[in-house]
């Protein structure tokens, strides 16, 4: 069972295996949540296994049974929480792009999403976070690529040269929204957030016309 | 002399004044540089006055003569080094936008620029950096506004509704470049960097057509 799970997470390299010791999924989730909160509160430099253990109410040894070190734990916490953004398939390019940017903006304005973002920014200067930052970037790139592939399959006419720059502008605009708002100034409602994304998508989609 | 300087920096609130003690501009510059490097190497959480004093080769008391605390020092370091980006006036809207984005991308890929960016990101969750982040954002907004004001004065036809989103896309695209490259993968040459910015500007400028 452990072997099957391993093949599916793709994160085997960061997990220290102890065969025969069954996992407790609830404790695991609590630890991953605690890791995100610890990171947000104390920053990368003061993020410790001790702090996470205290916060999650488990012994430090429990952590070391599963994660080799603090970076492995932090990276898996981020990885575990940033999956659903790219599950997008509305039937139209416009719909998919609106959904994708809305998911991303909503996520980045939540504490866990902001932690993800900060790890990506830290990775610019800190090699310990380089792999997870690359993995997240790849996941986003893959999601965007799928959206455009489906549009082509449906026969949409698209200026191919504009695709990458448009995706860069969309993700960039979302990032600017996060930086300008901060965690303290959320959107009044989820539909306000969606409206904001819709107007950005409608604007930059003009660049995709051949 | 100290009084004149004070009026020009606009940072008087963060500076603890000791009248009668003349400033040493060379030492001051060394301290501001040391603060940036200390921040880059140790991160916000482990950034201390001690560390900066050691790095700059001055006594800790020298620091406290000028700056009330670590955040005031860090904020002034960032402020002192992020001035020239917005000095842009090429005679055309396209030229100004290319220059503005090129300056910004070049700056953000330098250690001091990246430190600025990281402080802006930290400010999302850390109130100590909120003011400097706001000030930097305002400075960028002001620079972009001036660029468009001059374009209007020259009689350029501009879709006003597109101005803010276009600026957001441009700054966002630059930010994505920084996140995707990191400090370890600089552009092969300054002209490569400028070419990258030029193609982004040429693309999104289409959105400004009325």
mmCIF file of N, CA, C and O in Angstrom, chain A residues 2-38:
data_model
loop_
_atom_site.group_PDB
_atom_site.id
_atom_site.type_symbol
_atom_site.label_atom_id
_atom_site.label_comp_id
_atom_site.label_asym_id
_atom_site.label_seq_id
_atom_site.Cartn_x
_atom_site.Cartn_y
_atom_site.Cartn_z
ATOM 1 N N UNK A 2 1.889 1.180 0.832
ATOM 2 C CA UNK A 2 2.825 2.301 0.860
ATOM 3 C C UNK A 2 3.474 2.479 -0.510
ATOM 4 O O UNK A 2 3.666 3.592 -0.975
ATOM 5 N N UNK A 3 3.763 1.351 -1.166
ATOM 6 C CA UNK A 3 4.394 1.409 -2.483
ATOM 7 C C UNK A 3 3.495 2.079 -3.516
ATOM 8 O O UNK A 3 3.947 2.909 -4.298
ATOM 9 N N UNK A 4 2.211 1.734 -3.496
ATOM 10 C CA UNK A 4 1.268 2.333 -4.433
ATOM 11 C C UNK A 4 1.187 3.839 -4.225
ATOM 12 O O UNK A 4 1.289 4.620 -5.146
ATOM 13 N N UNK A 5 1.040 4.195 -2.954
ATOM 14 C CA UNK A 5 0.924 5.609 -2.623
ATOM 15 C C UNK A 5 2.148 6.370 -3.135
ATOM 16 O O UNK A 5 2.035 7.425 -3.754
ATOM 17 N N UNK A 6 3.304 5.748 -2.898
ATOM 18 C CA UNK A 6 4.556 6.368 -3.314
ATOM 19 C C UNK A 6 4.545 6.694 -4.796
ATOM 20 O O UNK A 6 4.921 7.774 -5.210
ATOM 21 N N UNK A 7 4.109 5.714 -5.608
ATOM 22 C CA UNK A 7 4.128 5.931 -7.042
ATOM 23 C C UNK A 7 3.197 7.098 -7.436
ATOM 24 O O UNK A 7 3.449 7.798 -8.378
ATOM 25 N N UNK A 8 2.106 7.251 -6.673
ATOM 26 C CA UNK A 8 1.159 8.306 -7.054
ATOM 27 C C UNK A 8 1.534 9.708 -6.580
ATOM 28 O O UNK A 8 1.216 10.675 -7.229
ATOM 29 N N UNK A 9 2.188 9.823 -5.455
ATOM 30 C CA UNK A 9 2.504 11.179 -4.995
ATOM 31 C C UNK A 9 3.619 11.789 -5.826
ATOM 32 O O UNK A 9 3.650 12.992 -6.007
ATOM 33 N N UNK A 10 4.542 10.960 -6.292
ATOM 34 C CA UNK A 10 5.673 11.505 -7.037
ATOM 35 C C UNK A 10 6.603 12.313 -6.157
ATOM 36 O O UNK A 10 7.483 13.002 -6.618
ATOM 37 N N UNK A 11 6.402 12.249 -4.865
ATOM 38 C CA UNK A 11 7.206 13.031 -3.933
ATOM 39 C C UNK A 11 8.089 12.108 -3.097
ATOM 40 O O UNK A 11 8.557 12.481 -2.040
ATOM 41 N N UNK A 12 8.312 10.914 -3.623
ATOM 42 C CA UNK A 12 8.998 9.893 -2.831
ATOM 43 C C UNK A 12 10.366 10.356 -2.342
ATOM 44 O O UNK A 12 10.785 10.026 -1.241
ATOM 45 N N UNK A 13 11.030 11.162 -3.171
ATOM 46 C CA UNK A 13 12.398 11.543 -2.847
ATOM 47 C C UNK A 13 12.464 12.327 -1.544
ATOM 48 O O UNK A 13 13.472 12.302 -0.847
ATOM 49 N N UNK A 14 11.390 13.035 -1.208
ATOM 50 C CA UNK A 14 11.438 13.880 -0.019
ATOM 51 C C UNK A 14 10.879 13.165 1.212
ATOM 52 O O UNK A 14 10.859 13.723 2.289
ATOM 53 N N UNK A 15 10.403 11.933 1.046
ATOM 54 C CA UNK A 15 9.771 11.222 2.162
ATOM 55 C C UNK A 15 10.669 10.085 2.635
ATOM 56 O O UNK A 15 11.125 9.289 1.833
ATOM 57 N N UNK A 16 10.892 10.055 3.922
ATOM 58 C CA UNK A 16 11.695 8.982 4.486
ATOM 59 C C UNK A 16 10.739 7.844 4.860
ATOM 60 O O UNK A 16 9.815 8.030 5.644
ATOM 61 N N UNK A 17 10.916 6.678 4.264
ATOM 62 C CA UNK A 17 9.970 5.572 4.470
ATOM 63 C C UNK A 17 10.353 4.731 5.684
ATOM 64 O O UNK A 17 11.513 4.408 5.873
ATOM 65 N N UNK A 18 9.368 4.346 6.462
ATOM 66 C CA UNK A 18 9.552 3.342 7.513
ATOM 67 C C UNK A 18 8.540 2.247 7.259
ATOM 68 O O UNK A 18 7.370 2.415 7.584
ATOM 69 N N UNK A 19 8.921 1.149 6.611
ATOM 70 C CA UNK A 19 7.929 0.125 6.281
ATOM 71 C C UNK A 19 7.298 -0.443 7.541
ATOM 72 O O UNK A 19 7.954 -0.540 8.583
ATOM 73 N N UNK A 20 6.026 -0.795 7.468
ATOM 74 C CA UNK A 20 5.370 -1.424 8.605
ATOM 75 C C UNK A 20 4.692 -0.437 9.528
ATOM 76 O O UNK A 20 3.870 -0.825 10.344
ATOM 77 N N UNK A 21 5.019 0.840 9.400
ATOM 78 C CA UNK A 21 4.374 1.823 10.271
ATOM 79 C C UNK A 21 3.236 2.486 9.505
ATOM 80 O O UNK A 21 3.461 3.257 8.586
ATOM 81 N N UNK A 22 1.982 2.191 9.893
ATOM 82 C CA UNK A 22 0.872 2.742 9.106
ATOM 83 C C UNK A 22 0.772 4.261 9.294
ATOM 84 O O UNK A 22 1.075 4.782 10.361
ATOM 85 N N UNK A 23 0.322 4.948 8.256
ATOM 86 C CA UNK A 23 0.151 6.389 8.333
ATOM 87 C C UNK A 23 -1.163 6.749 9.008
ATOM 88 O O UNK A 23 -2.149 6.059 8.848
ATOM 89 N N UNK A 24 -1.185 7.873 9.665
ATOM 90 C CA UNK A 24 -2.418 8.428 10.226
ATOM 91 C C UNK A 24 -2.745 9.669 9.405
ATOM 92 O O UNK A 24 -2.150 10.727 9.594
ATOM 93 N N UNK A 25 -3.719 9.536 8.464
ATOM 94 C CA UNK A 25 -3.962 10.651 7.542
ATOM 95 C C UNK A 25 -4.419 11.923 8.251
ATOM 96 O O UNK A 25 -4.140 13.025 7.782
ATOM 97 N N UNK A 26 -5.138 11.776 9.373
ATOM 98 C CA UNK A 26 -5.620 12.983 10.055
ATOM 99 C C UNK A 26 -4.462 13.734 10.699
ATOM 100 O O UNK A 26 -4.333 14.944 10.568
ATOM 101 N N UNK A 27 -3.587 12.971 11.373
ATOM 102 C CA UNK A 27 -2.410 13.603 11.967
ATOM 103 C C UNK A 27 -1.551 14.229 10.875
ATOM 104 O O UNK A 27 -1.045 15.341 11.027
ATOM 105 N N UNK A 28 -1.436 13.519 9.774
ATOM 106 C CA UNK A 28 -0.613 14.031 8.679
ATOM 107 C C UNK A 28 -1.146 15.372 8.172
ATOM 108 O O UNK A 28 -0.400 16.323 7.985
ATOM 109 N N UNK A 29 -2.467 15.441 7.974
ATOM 110 C CA UNK A 29 -3.070 16.684 7.510
ATOM 111 C C UNK A 29 -2.822 17.800 8.529
ATOM 112 O O UNK A 29 -2.534 18.940 8.161
ATOM 113 N N UNK A 30 -2.946 17.439 9.823
ATOM 114 C CA UNK A 30 -2.740 18.455 10.867
ATOM 115 C C UNK A 30 -1.296 18.966 10.836
ATOM 116 O O UNK A 30 -1.040 20.159 11.031
ATOM 117 N N UNK A 31 -0.369 18.070 10.572
ATOM 118 C CA UNK A 31 1.043 18.470 10.520
ATOM 119 C C UNK A 31 1.303 19.385 9.311
ATOM 120 O O UNK A 31 1.965 20.413 9.419
ATOM 121 N N UNK A 32 0.723 19.002 8.171
ATOM 122 C CA UNK A 32 0.926 19.822 6.967
ATOM 123 C C UNK A 32 0.325 21.218 7.155
ATOM 124 O O UNK A 32 0.929 22.223 6.776
ATOM 125 N N UNK A 33 -0.859 21.280 7.783
ATOM 126 C CA UNK A 33 -1.467 22.585 8.074
ATOM 127 C C UNK A 33 -0.596 23.389 9.039
ATOM 128 O O UNK A 33 -0.394 24.589 8.861
ATOM 129 N N UNK A 34 -0.107 22.698 10.064
ATOM 130 C CA UNK A 34 0.736 23.375 11.058
ATOM 131 C C UNK A 34 1.992 23.934 10.390
ATOM 132 O O UNK A 34 2.445 25.036 10.730
ATOM 133 N N UNK A 35 2.530 23.184 9.452
ATOM 134 C CA UNK A 35 3.748 23.630 8.761
ATOM 135 C C UNK A 35 3.486 24.923 7.990
ATOM 136 O O UNK A 35 4.280 25.869 8.052
ATOM 137 N N UNK A 36 2.358 24.974 7.293
ATOM 138 C CA UNK A 36 2.016 26.187 6.536
ATOM 139 C C UNK A 36 1.862 27.377 7.494
ATOM 140 O O UNK A 36 2.404 28.459 7.257
ATOM 141 N N UNK A 37 1.145 27.160 8.586
ATOM 142 C CA UNK A 37 0.917 28.256 9.524
ATOM 143 C C UNK A 37 2.213 28.721 10.187
ATOM 144 O O UNK A 37 2.426 29.914 10.402
ATOM 145 N N UNK A 38 3.048 27.756 10.526
ATOM 146 C CA UNK A 38 4.342 28.090 11.126
ATOM 147 C C UNK A 38 5.181 28.929 10.152
ATOM 148 O O UNK A 38 5.788 29.927 10.536
#
